[in-house]
Amino acid sequence: MAIFSVYVVNKAGGLIYQLDSYAPRAEAEKTFSYPLDLLLKLHDERVLVAFGQRDGIRVGHAVLAINGIDVNGKFTGDGKEVLEYLGNPANYPVSIRFGRPRLTSNEKLMLASMFHSLFAIGSQLSPEQGSSGIEMLETDTFKLHCFQTLTGIKFVVLADPRQAGIDSLLRKIYEIYSDFALKNPFYSLEMPIR
Amino acid sequence: MTVHNLYLFDRNGVCLHYSEWHRKKQAGIPKEEEYKLMYGMLFSIRSFVSKMSPLDMKDGFLAFQTSRYKLHYYETPTGIKVVMNTDLGVGSIRDVLHHIYSALYVELVVKNPLCPLGQTVQSELFRSRLDSYVRSLPFFSARAG
């Protein structure tokens, strides 16, 4: 039972606030010898596993660290390309940590505006008259709850599928937003909340 | 409780079948456009959900609901997508969607040599069996005809 993340999206689809509250889980560290038995590929400036699942390493996981040093996108800590580094037999044995890639702030911005459009399409495709957009979206690992205010601000909460009481949480977040963002004379509307 | 409509897509986004029962509002665009919009929305939701998920997913996207309807989604490993819109009172209907795929689509379309795959299903048998199956569901009610 948990709340994973909170997003606040303005009426134009821009992300104005974001909070994450989960510890990264499902990370696996392993030592490999030369021919790496996983197929890695570059995707969105990150090195992802494209083929080969073993020991908790899954397709879609990213290379997070090499020999205990965090990688920085597609580059190792000291500025070499990850794929080039792992292609060189002289660097083996090597210990690599894999895990679900964490979202960058750019990706969060993109996902927020993506949800904004999905919300609108959801109401357009409604088979019933007068439908709102997506209010709750269910997957096997999380539930996304969305509350849109009359002024068009969307509050989005990602929570555990069994977590109850999200509706009151969304109202409470709206209240906090009204009290501490909107009533702040230094806050300009539609802009990120700092 | 009621069933509004049902879409069946193949993995390339072709709408294999569409039927509706209690649909009060049309999308206001031609049907072909509507199928594309629906497939596009599901495609985006899938990628959205896989990026947002804090954990690794197995089944992925299952359903979403708005203030007036609920969309149920089921996808097979081969990429066939079964989408059913119902009202909000309906719980999880994964088994119903799975039945439509395994007992109706596979049996009457995939195993029928006269039904070419990857295009709209012309089979009258499939259409009528699907209709009677959906009408027999416990949450299908004939209210408002």
GROMACS .gro file of C-alpha atoms in nm:
model
  339
    1MET     CA    1   0.000   0.000   0.000
    2ALA     CA    2   0.162   0.320  -0.108
    3ILE     CA    3   0.144   0.643  -0.302
    4PHE     CA    4   0.409   0.636  -0.574
    5SER     CA    5   0.399   0.982  -0.734
    6VAL     CA    6   0.203   1.304  -0.760
    7TYR     CA    7   0.184   1.521  -1.070
    8VAL     CA    8   0.016   1.861  -1.110
    9VAL     CA    9  -0.060   1.954  -1.471
   10ASN     CA   10  -0.179   2.301  -1.574
   11LYS     CA   11  -0.464   2.359  -1.818
   12ALA     CA   12  -0.227   2.371  -2.115
   13GLY     CA   13  -0.075   2.032  -2.036
   14GLY     CA   14   0.242   2.163  -1.876
   15LEU     CA   15   0.382   1.992  -1.570
   16ILE     CA   16   0.397   2.243  -1.285
   17TYR     CA   17   0.476   2.015  -0.993
   18GLN     CA   18   0.601   1.662  -0.947
   19LEU     CA   19   0.684   1.445  -0.649
   20ASP     CA   20   0.817   1.089  -0.635
   21SER     CA   21   0.797   0.883  -0.321
   22TYR     CA   22   0.917   0.536  -0.393
   23ALA     CA   23   1.251   0.370  -0.344
   24PRO     CA   24   1.387   0.218  -0.663
   25ARG     CA   25   1.326  -0.152  -0.644
   26ALA     CA   26   1.413  -0.447  -0.865
   27GLU     CA   27   1.777  -0.365  -0.914
   28ALA     CA   28   2.022  -0.643  -0.989
   29GLU     CA   29   2.400  -0.629  -0.980
   30LYS     CA   30   2.608  -0.899  -1.145
   31THR     CA   31   2.963  -0.961  -1.253
   32PHE     CA   32   3.009  -1.057  -1.618
   33SER     CA   33   3.298  -1.208  -1.810
   34TYR     CA   34   3.378  -1.117  -2.167
   35PRO     CA   35   3.121  -1.210  -2.417
   36LEU     CA   36   2.832  -1.032  -2.244
   37ASP     CA   37   2.534  -1.267  -2.267
   38LEU     CA   38   2.285  -0.981  -2.284
   39LEU     CA   39   2.205  -0.772  -2.586
   40LEU     CA   40   2.218  -0.402  -2.503
   41LYS     CA   41   2.095  -0.119  -2.718
   42LEU     CA   42   2.084   0.256  -2.703
   43HIS     CA   43   1.736   0.399  -2.658
   44ASP     CA   44   1.649   0.757  -2.559
   45GLU     CA   45   2.007   0.830  -2.453
   46ARG     CA   46   2.013   0.529  -2.225
   47VAL     CA   47   2.156   0.181  -2.252
   48LEU     CA   48   1.874  -0.072  -2.219
   49VAL     CA   49   1.860  -0.451  -2.221
   50ALA     CA   50   1.710  -0.550  -2.556
   51PHE     CA   51   1.734  -0.927  -2.523
   52GLY     CA   52   1.825  -1.180  -2.255
   53GLN     CA   53   1.660  -1.210  -1.915
   54ARG     CA   54   1.845  -1.365  -1.619
   55ASP     CA   55   1.890  -1.327  -1.244
   56GLY     CA   56   1.639  -1.047  -1.204
   57ILE     CA   57   1.764  -0.858  -1.510
   58ARG     CA   58   1.468  -0.793  -1.739
   59VAL     CA   59   1.426  -0.667  -2.091
   60GLY     CA   60   1.383  -0.289  -2.071
   61HIS     CA   61   1.611  -0.246  -1.769
   62ALA     CA   62   1.881   0.017  -1.800
   63VAL     CA   63   2.248   0.001  -1.711
   64LEU     CA   64   2.264   0.203  -1.388
   65ALA     CA   65   2.621   0.152  -1.274
   66ILE     CA   66   2.942  -0.012  -1.390
   67ASN     CA   67   3.189  -0.135  -1.125
   68GLY     CA   68   2.995   0.059  -0.863
   69ILE     CA   69   3.021   0.391  -1.046
   70ASP     CA   70   2.690   0.537  -1.166
   71VAL     CA   71   2.654   0.580  -1.539
   72ASN     CA   72   2.536   0.910  -1.674
   73GLY     CA   73   2.294   0.838  -1.960
   74LYS     CA   74   2.496   0.659  -2.226
   75PHE     CA   75   2.829   0.758  -2.070
   76THR     CA   76   3.021   0.599  -1.784
   77GLY     CA   77   3.125   0.805  -1.483
   78ASP     CA   78   3.452   0.906  -1.652
   79GLY     CA   79   3.295   1.009  -1.983
   80LYS     CA   80   3.339   0.696  -2.197
   81GLU     CA   81   3.051   0.551  -2.397
   82VAL     CA   82   2.895   0.256  -2.213
   83LEU     CA   83   2.850   0.040  -2.523
   84GLU     CA   84   3.210   0.101  -2.630
   85TYR     CA   85   3.339   0.029  -2.279
   86LEU     CA   86   3.147  -0.298  -2.259
   87GLY     CA   87   3.259  -0.397  -2.608
   88ASN     CA   88   3.623  -0.397  -2.505
   89PRO     CA   89   3.744  -0.737  -2.369
   90ALA     CA   90   4.019  -0.564  -2.169
   91ASN     CA   91   3.762  -0.416  -1.930
   92TYR     CA   92   3.632  -0.754  -1.814
   93PRO     CA   93   3.538  -0.897  -1.567
   94VAL     CA   94   3.298  -0.613  -1.508
   95SER     CA   95   3.021  -0.568  -1.254
   96ILE     CA   96   2.707  -0.404  -1.391
   97ARG     CA   97   2.400  -0.291  -1.201
   98PHE     CA   98   2.070  -0.308  -1.390
   99GLY     CA   99   1.733  -0.167  -1.291
  100ARG     CA  100   1.423   0.008  -1.417
  101PRO     CA  101   1.529   0.334  -1.574
  102ARG     CA  102   1.427   0.634  -1.363
  103LEU     CA  103   1.236   0.905  -1.540
  104THR     CA  104   1.428   1.218  -1.623
  105SER     CA  105   1.256   1.554  -1.570
  106ASN     CA  106   1.223   1.590  -1.948
  107GLU     CA  107   1.041   1.258  -1.968
  108LYS     CA  108   0.811   1.358  -1.684
  109LEU     CA  109   0.723   1.675  -1.872
  110MET     CA  110   0.652   1.470  -2.181
  111LEU     CA  111   0.441   1.213  -1.994
  112ALA     CA  112   0.238   1.488  -1.828
  113SER     CA  113   0.144   1.644  -2.160
  114MET     CA  114   0.080   1.298  -2.304
  115PHE     CA  115  -0.168   1.232  -2.025
  116HIS     CA  116  -0.329   1.568  -2.095
  117SER     CA  117  -0.412   1.458  -2.451
  118LEU     CA  118  -0.516   1.105  -2.347
  119PHE     CA  119  -0.755   1.268  -2.102
  120ALA     CA  120  -0.916   1.467  -2.383
  121ILE     CA  121  -0.936   1.170  -2.622
  122GLY     CA  122  -1.090   0.960  -2.343
  123SER     CA  123  -1.383   1.198  -2.323
  124GLN     CA  124  -1.417   1.230  -2.701
  125LEU     CA  125  -1.448   0.854  -2.749
  126SER     CA  126  -1.713   0.822  -2.480
  127PRO     CA  127  -2.019   0.614  -2.572
  128GLU     CA  128  -2.223   0.814  -2.319
  129GLN     CA  129  -2.325   1.177  -2.319
  130GLY     CA  130  -2.136   1.425  -2.103
  131SER     CA  131  -1.837   1.219  -1.999
  132SER     CA  132  -1.530   1.362  -1.828
  133GLY     CA  133  -1.181   1.253  -1.923
  134ILE     CA  134  -0.988   0.966  -1.763
  135GLU     CA  135  -1.047   0.967  -1.387
  136MET     CA  136  -0.887   0.637  -1.299
  137LEU     CA  137  -0.652   0.419  -1.498
  138GLU     CA  138  -0.578   0.068  -1.380
  139THR     CA  139  -0.275  -0.149  -1.449
  140ASP     CA  140  -0.144  -0.456  -1.269
  141THR     CA  141   0.125  -0.258  -1.082
  142PHE     CA  142  -0.040   0.074  -1.009
  143LYS     CA  143  -0.356   0.279  -1.036
  144LEU     CA  144  -0.352   0.633  -1.169
  145HIS     CA  145  -0.614   0.868  -1.024
  146CYS     CA  146  -0.682   1.203  -1.182
  147PHE     CA  147  -0.888   1.493  -1.053
  148GLN     CA  148  -0.953   1.790  -1.280
  149THR     CA  149  -1.064   2.114  -1.117
  150LEU     CA  150  -1.317   2.352  -1.272
  151THR     CA  151  -1.030   2.574  -1.380
  152GLY     CA  152  -0.863   2.291  -1.570
  153ILE     CA  153  -0.576   2.202  -1.338
  154LYS     CA  154  -0.522   1.828  -1.318
  155PHE     CA  155  -0.395   1.654  -1.007
  156VAL     CA  156  -0.264   1.307  -1.084
  157VAL     CA  157  -0.173   1.051  -0.820
  158LEU     CA  158  -0.006   0.717  -0.888
  159ALA     CA  159  -0.082   0.470  -0.613
  160ASP     CA  160  -0.082   0.103  -0.529
  161PRO     CA  161  -0.383  -0.075  -0.689
  162ARG     CA  162  -0.527  -0.160  -0.346
  163GLN     CA  163  -0.477   0.183  -0.192
  164ALA     CA  164  -0.808   0.339  -0.084
  165GLY     CA  165  -0.897   0.698  -0.009
  166ILE     CA  166  -0.721   0.858  -0.307
  167ASP     CA  167  -1.023   1.078  -0.383
  168SER     CA  168  -0.991   1.262  -0.053
  169LEU     CA  169  -0.614   1.284  -0.104
  170LEU     CA  170  -0.672   1.456  -0.440
  171ARG     CA  171  -0.914   1.705  -0.282
  172LYS     CA  172  -0.662   1.769  -0.006
  173ILE     CA  173  -0.384   1.832  -0.260
  174TYR     CA  174  -0.616   2.077  -0.437
  175GLU     CA  175  -0.674   2.252  -0.104
  176ILE     CA  176  -0.300   2.273  -0.037
  177TYR     CA  177  -0.242   2.401  -0.390
  178SER     CA  178  -0.507   2.672  -0.344
  179ASP     CA  179  -0.376   2.775  -0.004
  180PHE     CA  180  -0.004   2.770  -0.060
  181ALA     CA  181   0.049   2.819  -0.433
  182LEU     CA  182  -0.244   3.031  -0.548
  183LYS     CA  183  -0.252   3.255  -0.240
  184ASN     CA  184   0.120   3.319  -0.262
  185PRO     CA  185   0.162   3.667  -0.415
  186PHE     CA  186   0.495   3.563  -0.569
  187TYR     CA  187   0.345   3.270  -0.759
  188SER     CA  188   0.255   3.334  -1.122
  189LEU     CA  189  -0.027   3.122  -1.260
  190GLU     CA  190   0.049   2.825  -1.487
  191MET     CA  191   0.415   2.835  -1.389
  192PRO     CA  192   0.608   2.562  -1.207
  193ILE     CA  193   0.552   2.563  -0.831
  194ARG     CA  194   0.877   2.608  -0.639
  195MET     CA  195  -2.517  -0.217  -1.573
  196THR     CA  196  -2.474  -0.228  -1.942
  197VAL     CA  197  -2.234  -0.287  -2.230
  198HIS     CA  198  -2.182   0.003  -2.470
  199ASN     CA  199  -1.958  -0.127  -2.746
  200LEU     CA  200  -1.671  -0.355  -2.837
  201TYR     CA  201  -1.365  -0.308  -3.056
  202LEU     CA  202  -1.131  -0.580  -3.177
  203PHE     CA  203  -0.793  -0.472  -3.316
  204ASP     CA  204  -0.508  -0.671  -3.462
  205ARG     CA  205  -0.147  -0.587  -3.392
  206ASN     CA  206  -0.119  -0.353  -3.688
  207GLY     CA  207  -0.406  -0.137  -3.569
  208VAL     CA  208  -0.664  -0.273  -3.815
  209CYS     CA  209  -1.010  -0.278  -3.659
  210LEU     CA  210  -1.113  -0.641  -3.709
  211HIS     CA  211  -1.455  -0.604  -3.562
  212TYR     CA  212  -1.679  -0.341  -3.409
  213SER     CA  213  -2.021  -0.379  -3.257
  214GLU     CA  214  -2.232  -0.162  -3.032
  215TRP     CA  215  -2.528  -0.224  -2.805
  216HIS     CA  216  -2.624   0.069  -2.587
  217ARG     CA  217  -2.433   0.358  -2.731
  218LYS     CA  218  -2.596   0.693  -2.673
  219LYS     CA  219  -2.333   0.922  -2.816
  220GLN     CA  220  -2.131   0.887  -3.134
  221ALA     CA  221  -1.785   1.038  -3.150
  222GLY     CA  222  -1.893   1.275  -3.427
  223ILE     CA  223  -1.628   1.150  -3.671
  224PRO     CA  224  -1.642   0.880  -3.940
  225LYS     CA  225  -1.614   0.524  -3.803
  226GLU     CA  226  -1.276   0.462  -3.968
  227GLU     CA  227  -1.138   0.773  -3.798
  228GLU     CA  228  -1.285   0.666  -3.469
  229TYR     CA  229  -1.110   0.326  -3.487
  230LYS     CA  230  -0.782   0.497  -3.557
  231LEU     CA  231  -0.833   0.740  -3.271
  232MET     CA  232  -0.920   0.455  -3.035
  233TYR     CA  233  -0.620   0.247  -3.144
  234GLY     CA  234  -0.395   0.551  -3.119
  235MET     CA  235  -0.518   0.625  -2.771
  236LEU     CA  236  -0.460   0.267  -2.656
  237PHE     CA  237  -0.117   0.262  -2.816
  238SER     CA  238  -0.022   0.581  -2.632
  239ILE     CA  239  -0.169   0.459  -2.305
  240ARG     CA  240   0.037   0.143  -2.333
  241SER     CA  241   0.362   0.331  -2.377
  242PHE     CA  242   0.259   0.589  -2.115
  243VAL     CA  243   0.184   0.320  -1.861
  244SER     CA  244   0.504   0.124  -1.923
  245LYS     CA  245   0.709   0.439  -1.870
  246MET     CA  246   0.517   0.554  -1.562
  247SER     CA  247   0.513   0.221  -1.382
  248PRO     CA  248   0.731   0.213  -1.071
  249LEU     CA  249   0.772  -0.165  -1.101
  250ASP     CA  250   0.810  -0.414  -1.384
  251MET     CA  251   0.473  -0.499  -1.534
  252LYS     CA  252   0.319  -0.827  -1.642
  253ASP     CA  253  -0.021  -0.755  -1.794
  254GLY     CA  254   0.021  -0.381  -1.819
  255PHE     CA  255  -0.279  -0.163  -1.887
  256LEU     CA  256  -0.611  -0.319  -1.776
  257ALA     CA  257  -0.885  -0.056  -1.768
  258PHE     CA  258  -0.966   0.309  -1.727
  259GLN     CA  259  -1.279   0.491  -1.625
  260THR     CA  260  -1.419   0.838  -1.668
  261SER     CA  261  -1.724   0.984  -1.497
  262ARG     CA  262  -1.960   0.803  -1.738
  263TYR     CA  263  -1.802   0.485  -1.872
  264LYS     CA  264  -1.532   0.227  -1.817
  265LEU     CA  265  -1.302   0.091  -2.085
  266HIS     CA  266  -1.171  -0.262  -2.039
  267TYR     CA  267  -0.863  -0.370  -2.227
  268TYR     CA  268  -0.719  -0.713  -2.295
  269GLU     CA  269  -0.420  -0.787  -2.511
  270THR     CA  270  -0.285  -1.124  -2.619
  271PRO     CA  271   0.086  -1.192  -2.667
  272THR     CA  272   0.021  -1.185  -3.043
  273GLY     CA  273  -0.103  -0.828  -3.018
  274ILE     CA  274  -0.476  -0.885  -3.066
  275LYS     CA  275  -0.656  -0.623  -2.857
  276VAL     CA  276  -1.007  -0.664  -2.722
  277VAL     CA  277  -1.164  -0.344  -2.593
  278MET     CA  278  -1.504  -0.326  -2.428
  279ASN     CA  279  -1.678  -0.015  -2.299
  280THR     CA  280  -1.924  -0.068  -2.017
  281ASP     CA  281  -2.077   0.152  -1.751
  282LEU     CA  282  -1.904   0.212  -1.420
  283GLY     CA  283  -2.068  -0.067  -1.221
  284VAL     CA  284  -1.877  -0.346  -1.394
  285GLY     CA  285  -1.572  -0.491  -1.220
  286SER     CA  286  -1.286  -0.678  -1.382
  287ILE     CA  287  -1.398  -0.862  -1.697
  288ARG     CA  288  -1.063  -1.002  -1.809
  289ASP     CA  289  -1.210  -1.351  -1.834
  290VAL     CA  290  -1.495  -1.227  -2.055
  291LEU     CA  291  -1.253  -1.055  -2.293
  292HIS     CA  292  -1.032  -1.363  -2.288
  293HIS     CA  293  -1.331  -1.577  -2.376
  294ILE     CA  294  -1.416  -1.352  -2.670
  295TYR     CA  295  -1.061  -1.397  -2.794
  296SER     CA  296  -1.009  -1.767  -2.727
  297ALA     CA  297  -1.355  -1.916  -2.780
  298LEU     CA  298  -1.489  -1.684  -3.049
  299TYR     CA  299  -1.209  -1.512  -3.240
  300VAL     CA  300  -0.965  -1.805  -3.243
  301GLU     CA  301  -1.231  -2.071  -3.301
  302LEU     CA  302  -1.442  -1.892  -3.561
  303VAL     CA  303  -1.197  -1.666  -3.739
  304VAL     CA  304  -0.840  -1.791  -3.698
  305LYS     CA  305  -0.941  -2.154  -3.756
  306ASN     CA  306  -1.164  -2.063  -4.049
  307PRO     CA  307  -0.965  -2.087  -4.374
  308LEU     CA  308  -1.216  -1.862  -4.550
  309CYS     CA  309  -1.148  -1.571  -4.314
  310PRO     CA  310  -0.835  -1.385  -4.422
  311LEU     CA  311  -0.642  -1.257  -4.120
  312GLY     CA  312  -0.553  -0.894  -4.084
  313GLN     CA  313  -0.873  -0.752  -4.231
  314THR     CA  314  -1.221  -0.678  -4.105
  315VAL     CA  315  -1.397  -1.000  -4.006
  316GLN     CA  316  -1.679  -1.072  -4.254
  317SER     CA  317  -1.797  -1.394  -4.085
  318GLU     CA  318  -2.167  -1.373  -4.002
  319LEU     CA  319  -2.127  -1.666  -3.760
  320PHE     CA  320  -1.865  -1.477  -3.558
  321ARG     CA  321  -2.084  -1.169  -3.553
  322SER     CA  322  -2.395  -1.347  -3.430
  323ARG     CA  323  -2.216  -1.568  -3.176
  324LEU     CA  324  -2.039  -1.263  -3.034
  325ASP     CA  325  -2.367  -1.077  -3.015
  326SER     CA  326  -2.544  -1.357  -2.833
  327TYR     CA  327  -2.247  -1.409  -2.598
  328VAL     CA  328  -2.241  -1.042  -2.502
  329ARG     CA  329  -2.619  -1.035  -2.462
  330SER     CA  330  -2.597  -1.333  -2.226
  331LEU     CA  331  -2.348  -1.162  -1.993
  332PRO     CA  332  -2.479  -1.100  -1.640
  333PHE     CA  333  -2.396  -0.729  -1.662
  334PHE     CA  334  -2.565  -0.684  -1.999
  335SER     CA  335  -2.907  -0.541  -1.935
  336ALA     CA  336  -3.158  -0.442  -2.197
  337ARG     CA  337  -3.248  -0.119  -2.023
  338ALA     CA  338  -3.323   0.162  -2.267
  339GLY     CA  339  -3.294  -0.091  -2.550
   0.00000   0.00000   0.00000
